[in-house]
mmCIF file of C-alpha atoms in Angstrom:
data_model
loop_
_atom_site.group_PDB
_atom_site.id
_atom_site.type_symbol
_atom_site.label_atom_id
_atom_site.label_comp_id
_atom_site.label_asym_id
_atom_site.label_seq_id
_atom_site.Cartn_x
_atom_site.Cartn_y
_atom_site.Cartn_z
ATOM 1 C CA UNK A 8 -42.986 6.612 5.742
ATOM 2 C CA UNK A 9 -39.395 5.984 6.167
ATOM 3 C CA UNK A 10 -36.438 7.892 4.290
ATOM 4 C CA UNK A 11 -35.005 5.909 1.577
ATOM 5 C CA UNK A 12 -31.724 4.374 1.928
ATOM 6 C CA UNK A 13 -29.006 6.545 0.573
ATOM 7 C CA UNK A 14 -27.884 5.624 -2.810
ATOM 8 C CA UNK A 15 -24.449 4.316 -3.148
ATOM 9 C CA UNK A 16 -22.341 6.298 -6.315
ATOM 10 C CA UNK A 17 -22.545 4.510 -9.181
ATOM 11 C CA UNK A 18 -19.145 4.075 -9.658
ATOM 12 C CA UNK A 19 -16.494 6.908 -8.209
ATOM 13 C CA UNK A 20 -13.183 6.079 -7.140
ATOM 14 C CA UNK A 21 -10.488 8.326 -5.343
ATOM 15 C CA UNK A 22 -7.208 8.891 -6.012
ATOM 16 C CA UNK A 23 -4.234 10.939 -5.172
ATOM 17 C CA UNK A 24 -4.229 13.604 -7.811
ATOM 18 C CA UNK A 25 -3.766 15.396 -9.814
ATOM 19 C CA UNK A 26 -4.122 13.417 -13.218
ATOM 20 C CA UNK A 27 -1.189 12.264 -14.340
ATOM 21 C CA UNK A 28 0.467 10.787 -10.880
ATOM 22 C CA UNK A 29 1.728 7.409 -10.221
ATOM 23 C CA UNK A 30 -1.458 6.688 -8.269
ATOM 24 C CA UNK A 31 -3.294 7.296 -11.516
ATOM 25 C CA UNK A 32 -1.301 4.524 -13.404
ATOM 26 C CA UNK A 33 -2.110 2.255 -10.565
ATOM 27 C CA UNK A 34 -5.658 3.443 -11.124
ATOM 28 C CA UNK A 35 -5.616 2.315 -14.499
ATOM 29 C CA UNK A 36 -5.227 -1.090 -13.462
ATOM 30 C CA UNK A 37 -7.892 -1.368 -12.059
ATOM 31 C CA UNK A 38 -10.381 -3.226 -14.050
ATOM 32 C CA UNK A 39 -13.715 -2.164 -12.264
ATOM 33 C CA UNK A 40 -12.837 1.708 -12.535
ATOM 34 C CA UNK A 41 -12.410 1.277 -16.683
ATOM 35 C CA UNK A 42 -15.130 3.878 -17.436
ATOM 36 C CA UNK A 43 -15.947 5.183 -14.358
ATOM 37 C CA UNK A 44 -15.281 8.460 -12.396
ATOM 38 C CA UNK A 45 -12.272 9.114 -10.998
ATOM 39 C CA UNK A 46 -12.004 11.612 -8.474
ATOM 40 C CA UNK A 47 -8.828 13.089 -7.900
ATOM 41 C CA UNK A 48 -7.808 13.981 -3.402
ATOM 42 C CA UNK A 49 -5.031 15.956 -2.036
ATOM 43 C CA UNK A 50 -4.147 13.534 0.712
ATOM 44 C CA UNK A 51 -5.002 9.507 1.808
ATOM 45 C CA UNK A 52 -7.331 10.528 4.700
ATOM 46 C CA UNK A 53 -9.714 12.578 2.129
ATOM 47 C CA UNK A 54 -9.205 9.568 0.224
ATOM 48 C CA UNK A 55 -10.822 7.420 2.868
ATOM 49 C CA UNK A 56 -13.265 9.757 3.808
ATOM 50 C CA UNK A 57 -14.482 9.361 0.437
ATOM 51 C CA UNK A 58 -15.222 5.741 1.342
ATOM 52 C CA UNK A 59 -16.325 5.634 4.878
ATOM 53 C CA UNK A 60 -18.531 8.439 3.375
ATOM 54 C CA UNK A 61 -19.581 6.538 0.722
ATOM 55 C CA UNK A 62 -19.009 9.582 -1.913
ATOM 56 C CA UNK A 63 -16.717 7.083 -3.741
ATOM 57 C CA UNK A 64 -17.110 2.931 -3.817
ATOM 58 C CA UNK A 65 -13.137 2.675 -3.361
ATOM 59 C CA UNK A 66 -9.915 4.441 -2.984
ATOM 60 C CA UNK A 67 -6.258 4.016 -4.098
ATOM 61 C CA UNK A 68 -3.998 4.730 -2.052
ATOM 62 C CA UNK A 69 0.190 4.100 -1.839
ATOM 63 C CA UNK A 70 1.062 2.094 0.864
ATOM 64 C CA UNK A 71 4.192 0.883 -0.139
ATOM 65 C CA UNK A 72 7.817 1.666 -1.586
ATOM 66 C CA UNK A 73 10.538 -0.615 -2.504
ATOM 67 C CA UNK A 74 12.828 1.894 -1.786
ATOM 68 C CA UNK A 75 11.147 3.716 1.293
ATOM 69 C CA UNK A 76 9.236 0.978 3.086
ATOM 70 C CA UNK A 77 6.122 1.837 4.345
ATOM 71 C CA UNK A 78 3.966 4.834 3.612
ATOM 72 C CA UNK A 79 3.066 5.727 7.116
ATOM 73 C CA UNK A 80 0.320 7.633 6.591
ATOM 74 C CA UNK A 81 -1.586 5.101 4.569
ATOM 75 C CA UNK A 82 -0.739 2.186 7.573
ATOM 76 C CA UNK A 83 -1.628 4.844 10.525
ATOM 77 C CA UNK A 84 -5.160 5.608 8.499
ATOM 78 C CA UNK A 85 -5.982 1.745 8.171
ATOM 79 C CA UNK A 86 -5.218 1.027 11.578
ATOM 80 C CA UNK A 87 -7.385 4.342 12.967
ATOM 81 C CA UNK A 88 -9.976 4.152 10.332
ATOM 82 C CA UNK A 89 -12.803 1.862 11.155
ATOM 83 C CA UNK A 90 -14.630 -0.339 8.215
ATOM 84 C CA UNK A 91 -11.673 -0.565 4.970
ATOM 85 C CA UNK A 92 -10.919 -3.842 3.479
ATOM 86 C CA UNK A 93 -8.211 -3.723 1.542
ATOM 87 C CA UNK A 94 -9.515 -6.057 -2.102
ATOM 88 C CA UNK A 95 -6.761 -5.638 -4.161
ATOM 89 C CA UNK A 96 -3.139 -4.179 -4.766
ATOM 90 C CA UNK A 97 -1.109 -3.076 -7.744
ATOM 91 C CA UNK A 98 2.143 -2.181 -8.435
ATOM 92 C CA UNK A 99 3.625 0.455 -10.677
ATOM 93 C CA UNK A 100 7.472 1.216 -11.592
ATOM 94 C CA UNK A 101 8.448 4.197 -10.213
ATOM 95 C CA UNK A 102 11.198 6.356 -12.448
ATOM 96 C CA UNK A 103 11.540 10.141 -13.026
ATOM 97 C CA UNK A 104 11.963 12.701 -15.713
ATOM 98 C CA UNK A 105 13.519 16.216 -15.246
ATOM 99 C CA UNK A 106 11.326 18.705 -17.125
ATOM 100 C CA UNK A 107 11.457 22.652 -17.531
ATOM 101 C CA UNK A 108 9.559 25.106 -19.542
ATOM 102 C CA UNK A 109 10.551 25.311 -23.374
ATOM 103 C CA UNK A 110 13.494 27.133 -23.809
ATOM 104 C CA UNK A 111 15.239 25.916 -21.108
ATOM 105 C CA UNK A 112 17.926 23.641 -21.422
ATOM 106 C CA UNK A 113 20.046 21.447 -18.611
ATOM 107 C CA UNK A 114 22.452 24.577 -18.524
ATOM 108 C CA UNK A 115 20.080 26.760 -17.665
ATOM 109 C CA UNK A 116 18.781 24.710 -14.416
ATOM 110 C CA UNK A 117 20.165 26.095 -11.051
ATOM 111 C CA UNK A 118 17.186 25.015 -8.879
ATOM 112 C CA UNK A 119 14.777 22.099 -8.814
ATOM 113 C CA UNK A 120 11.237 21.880 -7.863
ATOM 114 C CA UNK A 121 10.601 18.002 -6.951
ATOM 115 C CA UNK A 122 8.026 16.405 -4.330
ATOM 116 C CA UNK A 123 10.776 14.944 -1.293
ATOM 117 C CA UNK A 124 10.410 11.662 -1.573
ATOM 118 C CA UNK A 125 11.014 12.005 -5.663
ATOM 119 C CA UNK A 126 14.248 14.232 -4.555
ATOM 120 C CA UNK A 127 15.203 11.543 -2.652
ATOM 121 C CA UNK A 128 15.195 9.118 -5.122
ATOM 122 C CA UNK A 129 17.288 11.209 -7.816
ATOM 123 C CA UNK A 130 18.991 13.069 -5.660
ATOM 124 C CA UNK A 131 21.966 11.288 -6.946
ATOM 125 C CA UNK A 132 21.810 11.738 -10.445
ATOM 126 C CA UNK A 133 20.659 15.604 -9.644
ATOM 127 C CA UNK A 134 24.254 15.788 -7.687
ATOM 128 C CA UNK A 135 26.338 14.404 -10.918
ATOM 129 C CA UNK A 136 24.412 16.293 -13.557
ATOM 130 C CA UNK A 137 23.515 19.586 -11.147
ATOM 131 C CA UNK A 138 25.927 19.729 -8.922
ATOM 132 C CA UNK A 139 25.494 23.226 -7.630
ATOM 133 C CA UNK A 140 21.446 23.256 -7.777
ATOM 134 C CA UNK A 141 19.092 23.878 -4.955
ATOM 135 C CA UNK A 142 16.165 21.937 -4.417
ATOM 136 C CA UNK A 143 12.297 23.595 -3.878
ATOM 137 C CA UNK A 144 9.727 21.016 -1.959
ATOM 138 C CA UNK A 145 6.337 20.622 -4.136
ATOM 139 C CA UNK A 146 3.393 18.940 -2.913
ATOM 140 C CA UNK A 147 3.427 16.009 -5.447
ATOM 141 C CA UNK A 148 5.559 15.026 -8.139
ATOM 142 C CA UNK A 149 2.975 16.702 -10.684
ATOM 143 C CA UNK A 150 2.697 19.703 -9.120
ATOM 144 C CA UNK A 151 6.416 20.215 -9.178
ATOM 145 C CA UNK A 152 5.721 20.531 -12.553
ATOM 146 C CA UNK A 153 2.623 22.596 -13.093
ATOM 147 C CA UNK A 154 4.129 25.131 -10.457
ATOM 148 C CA UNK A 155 6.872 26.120 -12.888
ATOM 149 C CA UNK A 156 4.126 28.251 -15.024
ATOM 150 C CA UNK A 157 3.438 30.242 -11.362
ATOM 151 C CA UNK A 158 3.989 33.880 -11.210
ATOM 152 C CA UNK A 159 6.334 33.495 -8.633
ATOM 153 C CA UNK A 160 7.956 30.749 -9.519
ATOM 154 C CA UNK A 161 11.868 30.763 -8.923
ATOM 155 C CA UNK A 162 12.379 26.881 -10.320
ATOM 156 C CA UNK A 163 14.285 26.575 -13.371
ATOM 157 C CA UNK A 164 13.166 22.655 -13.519
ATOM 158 C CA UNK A 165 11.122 19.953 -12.429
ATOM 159 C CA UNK A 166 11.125 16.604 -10.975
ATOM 160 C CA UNK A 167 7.987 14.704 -12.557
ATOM 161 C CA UNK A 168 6.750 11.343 -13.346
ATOM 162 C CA UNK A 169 7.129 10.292 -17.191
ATOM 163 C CA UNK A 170 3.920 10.809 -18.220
ATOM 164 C CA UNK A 171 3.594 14.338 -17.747
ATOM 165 C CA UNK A 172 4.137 15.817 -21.092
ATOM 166 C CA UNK A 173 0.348 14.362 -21.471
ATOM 167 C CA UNK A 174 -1.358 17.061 -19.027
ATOM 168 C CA UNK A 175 1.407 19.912 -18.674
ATOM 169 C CA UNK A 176 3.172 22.086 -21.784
ATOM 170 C CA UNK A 177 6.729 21.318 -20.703
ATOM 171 C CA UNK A 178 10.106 20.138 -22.671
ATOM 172 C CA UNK A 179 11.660 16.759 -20.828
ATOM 173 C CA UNK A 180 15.446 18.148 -20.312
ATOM 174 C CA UNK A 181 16.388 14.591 -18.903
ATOM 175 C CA UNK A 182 14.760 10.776 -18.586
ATOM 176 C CA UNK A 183 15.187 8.156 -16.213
ATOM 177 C CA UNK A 184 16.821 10.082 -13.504
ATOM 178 C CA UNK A 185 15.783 7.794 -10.563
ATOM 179 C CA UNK A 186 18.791 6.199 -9.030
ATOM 180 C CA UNK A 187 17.273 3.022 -8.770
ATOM 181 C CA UNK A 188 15.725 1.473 -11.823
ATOM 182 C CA UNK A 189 14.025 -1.165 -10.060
ATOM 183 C CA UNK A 190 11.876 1.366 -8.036
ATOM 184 C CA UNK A 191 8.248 0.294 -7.194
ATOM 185 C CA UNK A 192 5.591 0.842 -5.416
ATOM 186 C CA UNK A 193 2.662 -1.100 -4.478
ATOM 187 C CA UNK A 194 -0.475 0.577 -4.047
ATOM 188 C CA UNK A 195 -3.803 -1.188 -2.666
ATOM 189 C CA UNK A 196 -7.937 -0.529 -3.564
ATOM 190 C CA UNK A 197 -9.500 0.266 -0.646
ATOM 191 C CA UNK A 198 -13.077 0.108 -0.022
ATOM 192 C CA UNK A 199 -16.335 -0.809 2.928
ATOM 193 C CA UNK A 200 -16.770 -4.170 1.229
ATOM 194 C CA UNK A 201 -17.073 -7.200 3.506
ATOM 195 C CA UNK A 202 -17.136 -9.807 0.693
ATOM 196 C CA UNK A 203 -13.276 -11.433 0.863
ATOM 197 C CA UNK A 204 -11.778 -12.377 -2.904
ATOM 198 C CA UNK A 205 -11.872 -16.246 -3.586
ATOM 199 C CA UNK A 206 -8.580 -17.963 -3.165
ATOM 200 C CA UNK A 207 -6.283 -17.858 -5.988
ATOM 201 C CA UNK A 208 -3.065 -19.811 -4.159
ATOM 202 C CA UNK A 209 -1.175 -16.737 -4.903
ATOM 203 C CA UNK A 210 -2.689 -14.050 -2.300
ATOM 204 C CA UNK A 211 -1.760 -11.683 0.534
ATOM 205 C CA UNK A 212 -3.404 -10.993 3.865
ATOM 206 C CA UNK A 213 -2.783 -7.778 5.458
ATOM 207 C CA UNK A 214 -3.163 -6.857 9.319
ATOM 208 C CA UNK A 215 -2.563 -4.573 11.981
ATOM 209 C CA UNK A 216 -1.508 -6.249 15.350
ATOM 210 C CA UNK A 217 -1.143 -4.416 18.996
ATOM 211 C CA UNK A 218 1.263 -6.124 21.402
ATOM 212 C CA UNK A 219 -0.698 -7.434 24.400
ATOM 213 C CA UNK A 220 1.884 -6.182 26.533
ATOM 214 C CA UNK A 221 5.156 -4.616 26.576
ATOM 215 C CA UNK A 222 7.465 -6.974 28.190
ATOM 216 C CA UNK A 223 10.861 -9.232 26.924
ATOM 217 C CA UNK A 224 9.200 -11.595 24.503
ATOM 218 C CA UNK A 225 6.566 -9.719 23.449
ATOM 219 C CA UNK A 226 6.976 -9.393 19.849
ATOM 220 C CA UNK A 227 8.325 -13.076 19.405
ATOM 221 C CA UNK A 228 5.367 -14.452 20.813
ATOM 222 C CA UNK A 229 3.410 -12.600 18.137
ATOM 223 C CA UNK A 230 5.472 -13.809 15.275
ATOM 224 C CA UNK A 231 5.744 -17.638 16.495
ATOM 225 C CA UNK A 232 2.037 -17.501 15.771
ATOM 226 C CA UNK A 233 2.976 -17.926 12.166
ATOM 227 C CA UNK A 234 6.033 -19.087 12.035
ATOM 228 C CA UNK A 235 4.590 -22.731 13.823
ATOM 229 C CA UNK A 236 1.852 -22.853 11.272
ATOM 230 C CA UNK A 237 4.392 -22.004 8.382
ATOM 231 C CA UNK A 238 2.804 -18.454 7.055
ATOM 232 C CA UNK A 239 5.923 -16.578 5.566
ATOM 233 C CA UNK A 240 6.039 -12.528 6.550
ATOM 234 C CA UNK A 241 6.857 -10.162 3.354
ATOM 235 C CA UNK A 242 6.304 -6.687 5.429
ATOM 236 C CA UNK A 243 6.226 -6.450 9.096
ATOM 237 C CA UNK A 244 7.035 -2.518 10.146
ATOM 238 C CA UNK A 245 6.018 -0.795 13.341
ATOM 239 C CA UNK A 246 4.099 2.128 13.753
ATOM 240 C CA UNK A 247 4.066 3.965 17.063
ATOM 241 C CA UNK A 248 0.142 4.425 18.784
ATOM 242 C CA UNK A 249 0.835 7.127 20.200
ATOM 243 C CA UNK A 250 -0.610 7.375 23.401
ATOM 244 C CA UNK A 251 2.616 6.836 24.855
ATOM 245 C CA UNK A 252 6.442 6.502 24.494
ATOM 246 C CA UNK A 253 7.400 2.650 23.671
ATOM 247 C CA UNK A 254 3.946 1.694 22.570
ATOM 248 C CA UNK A 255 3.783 0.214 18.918
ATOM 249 C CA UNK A 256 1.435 -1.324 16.579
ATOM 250 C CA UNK A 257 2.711 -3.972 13.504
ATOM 251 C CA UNK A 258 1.690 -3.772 10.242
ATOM 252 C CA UNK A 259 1.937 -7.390 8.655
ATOM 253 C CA UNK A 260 1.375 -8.617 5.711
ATOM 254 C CA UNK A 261 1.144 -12.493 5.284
ATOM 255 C CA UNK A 262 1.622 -14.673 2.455
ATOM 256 C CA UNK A 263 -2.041 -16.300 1.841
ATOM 257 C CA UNK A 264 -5.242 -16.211 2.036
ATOM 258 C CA UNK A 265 -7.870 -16.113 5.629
ATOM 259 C CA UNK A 266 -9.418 -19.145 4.201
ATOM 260 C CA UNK A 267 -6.447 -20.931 4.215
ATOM 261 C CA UNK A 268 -6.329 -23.332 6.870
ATOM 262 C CA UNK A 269 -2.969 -22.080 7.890
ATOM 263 C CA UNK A 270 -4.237 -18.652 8.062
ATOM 264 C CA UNK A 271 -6.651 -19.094 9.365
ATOM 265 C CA UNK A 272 -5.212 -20.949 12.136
ATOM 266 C CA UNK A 273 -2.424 -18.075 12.978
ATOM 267 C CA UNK A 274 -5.372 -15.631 12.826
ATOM 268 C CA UNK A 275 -6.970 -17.065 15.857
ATOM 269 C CA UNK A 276 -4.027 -17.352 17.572
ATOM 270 C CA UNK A 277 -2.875 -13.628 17.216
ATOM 271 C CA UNK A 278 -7.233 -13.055 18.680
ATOM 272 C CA UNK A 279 -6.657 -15.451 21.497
ATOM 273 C CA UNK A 280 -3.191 -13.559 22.470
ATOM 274 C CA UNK A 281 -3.551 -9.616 21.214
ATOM 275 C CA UNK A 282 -5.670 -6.723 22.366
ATOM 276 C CA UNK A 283 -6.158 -5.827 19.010
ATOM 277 C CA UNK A 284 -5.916 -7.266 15.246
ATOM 278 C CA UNK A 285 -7.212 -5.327 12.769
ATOM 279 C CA UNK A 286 -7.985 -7.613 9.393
ATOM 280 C CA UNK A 287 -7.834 -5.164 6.369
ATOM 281 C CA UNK A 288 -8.038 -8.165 3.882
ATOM 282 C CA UNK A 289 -7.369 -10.703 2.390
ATOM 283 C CA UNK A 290 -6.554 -10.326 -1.806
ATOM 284 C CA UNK A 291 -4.849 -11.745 -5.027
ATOM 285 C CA UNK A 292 -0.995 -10.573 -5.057
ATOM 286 C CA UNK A 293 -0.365 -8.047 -7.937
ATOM 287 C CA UNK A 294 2.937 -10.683 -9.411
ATOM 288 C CA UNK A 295 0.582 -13.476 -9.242
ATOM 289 C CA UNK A 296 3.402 -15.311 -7.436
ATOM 290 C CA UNK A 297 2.027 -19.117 -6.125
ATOM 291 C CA UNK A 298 2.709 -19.125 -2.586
ATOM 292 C CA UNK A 299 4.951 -22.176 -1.703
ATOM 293 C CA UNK A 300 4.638 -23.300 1.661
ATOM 294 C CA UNK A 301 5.734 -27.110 3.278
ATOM 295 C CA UNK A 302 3.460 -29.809 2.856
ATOM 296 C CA UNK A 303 2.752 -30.312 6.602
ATOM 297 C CA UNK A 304 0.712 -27.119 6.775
ATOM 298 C CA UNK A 305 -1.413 -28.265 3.681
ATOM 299 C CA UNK A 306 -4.972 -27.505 4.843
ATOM 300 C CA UNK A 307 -5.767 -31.295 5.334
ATOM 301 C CA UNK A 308 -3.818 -30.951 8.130
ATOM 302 C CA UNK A 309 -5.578 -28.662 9.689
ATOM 303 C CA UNK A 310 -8.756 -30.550 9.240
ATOM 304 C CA UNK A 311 -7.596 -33.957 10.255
ATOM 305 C CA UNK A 312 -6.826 -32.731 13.177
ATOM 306 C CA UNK A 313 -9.474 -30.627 14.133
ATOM 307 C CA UNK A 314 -11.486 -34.214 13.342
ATOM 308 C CA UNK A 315 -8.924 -36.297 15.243
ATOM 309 C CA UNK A 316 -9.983 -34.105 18.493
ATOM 310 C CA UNK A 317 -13.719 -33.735 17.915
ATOM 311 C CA UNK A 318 -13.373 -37.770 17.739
ATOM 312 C CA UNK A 319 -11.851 -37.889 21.251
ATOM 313 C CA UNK A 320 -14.844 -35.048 22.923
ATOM 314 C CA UNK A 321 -17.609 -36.896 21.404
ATOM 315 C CA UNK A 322 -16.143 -40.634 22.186
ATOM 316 C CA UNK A 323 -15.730 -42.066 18.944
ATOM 317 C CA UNK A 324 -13.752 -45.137 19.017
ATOM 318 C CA UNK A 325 -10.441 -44.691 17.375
#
């Protein structure tokens, strides 16, 4: 008698805790996880683990910022970690409140806890309305927070996403201290499936693409395999590999969808020329924004012409 298979969880997904983080409130987007349990990681490779593992049925994970580009660790985990599909992305404003223990007021603050990259991002308004405070790194933007009740604590303040007067006993001293108000970030559900979204007309394809060589040229020829088939590029960032000085992998991310003929098309293109493309997906865009594209890379196109030459190998009479 043979083992039986092991079961899959019944409905766990990771995220980057603790509760109350912006990777939450993408979390809560998600339809599929209404109900379910969440399990709350320190960092995205536990998050992934959790997947490959098959302790949780999908992850969220940042991989974007408006403001900072790409997360590079999320991009250098999908391009070393072998079996994610990416099946969906969400974004989620991204603003800041300044929060201290009761009793403290602004004129009390002389020093900041606050994650970097949320320091970074109200750094500004910090400088106008602190301008003599000093600044202690936290590990997220809630535990910036939830350290100011440690016994060692030397913060006066905190750095902290809006909704964190729901898990932590703190007075907001100051909202909407980000410096830009149009902050988001895009975060994406990651999980081992293999079954690819239907089409909507408004999706994204994201890939990872290795040069095939370093030489003058190089990257163009890689982007002229979309640009002749008309397939419009809304990220494309490089990520060293790291075996060696001057090599780089691209992370792109393509307006459509792999069963677009288009797509499809540029896909087997970047195969034929590329050592290495990594598909991690293909999946509705969170704006819902119809992809426009010119009408002589509709997929009839395609199709007519794939016909047109099948016609002239098999002898068809024109």
């Amino acid at each position: 008698m043979t083992d039986a298979a092991p079961q899959r969880p019944e409905g766990t997904y990771s995220y980057l805790g603790p509760a109350g983080t912006f990777t939450e409130a993408a979390l809560k987007q998600v339809p599929e996880a209404a109900g379910k349990t969440w399990r709350s990681v320190n960092n995205v490779g536990e998050a992934l683990a959790d997947v490959t593992s098959g302790r949780s049925i999908a992850a969220v994970i940042a991989i974007e910022n408006s403001i900072e580009g790409g997360v590079s660790a999320t991009q250098d985990a999908l391009a070393t970690v072998p079996g994610l599909r990416i099946v969906g992305e969400y974004l989620v404003p991204v603003n800041f409140v300044l929060v201290a223990r009761h009793g403290t007021t602004l004129d009390d603050v002389r020093t900041v806890n606050a994650h970097p990259v949320a320091y970074a991002q109200s750094r500004g308004w910090l400088e106008r309305n602190l301008p003599e405070h000093g600044h202690i790194p936290a590990s997220s933007n809630v535990q910036s927070a939830a350290s100011l009740f440690e016994a060692d604590s030397t913060a006066d303040a905190a750095v902290a996403p809006p909704g964190i007067t729901d898990h932590h006993d703190v007075t907001v001293l100051a909202r909407d201290i980000g410096d830009n108000p149009n902050a988001v970030t895009r975060f994406v559900l990651v999980s081992r499936s293999r079954s690819l979204p239907e089409p909507t007309g408004a999706d994204k394809t994201s890939l990872i693409v290795e040069l095939p060589s370093d030489e003058p040229g190089a990257l163009l020829a890689m982007l002229e395999q979309f640009s002749t088939r008309g397939v419009n590029l809304s990220l494309l960032e490089s990520r060293p590999i790291g075996d060696a000085l001057g090599r780089y992998r691209f992370v792109v991310d393509l307006d459509g969808h792999v069963a677009d003929e288009r797509v499809a098309d540029a896909l087997l293109g970047l195969r034929r020329t590329s050592p290495n493309v990594i598909f991690l997906g293909s999946y509705p865009r969170a704006d819902q924004r119809e992809i426009e594209y010119h009408a002589k890379y509709d997929d009839e196109i395609f199709i007519e012409a794939r016909d047109w030459l099948r016609g002239l190998l098999s002898g068809e009479p024109d």
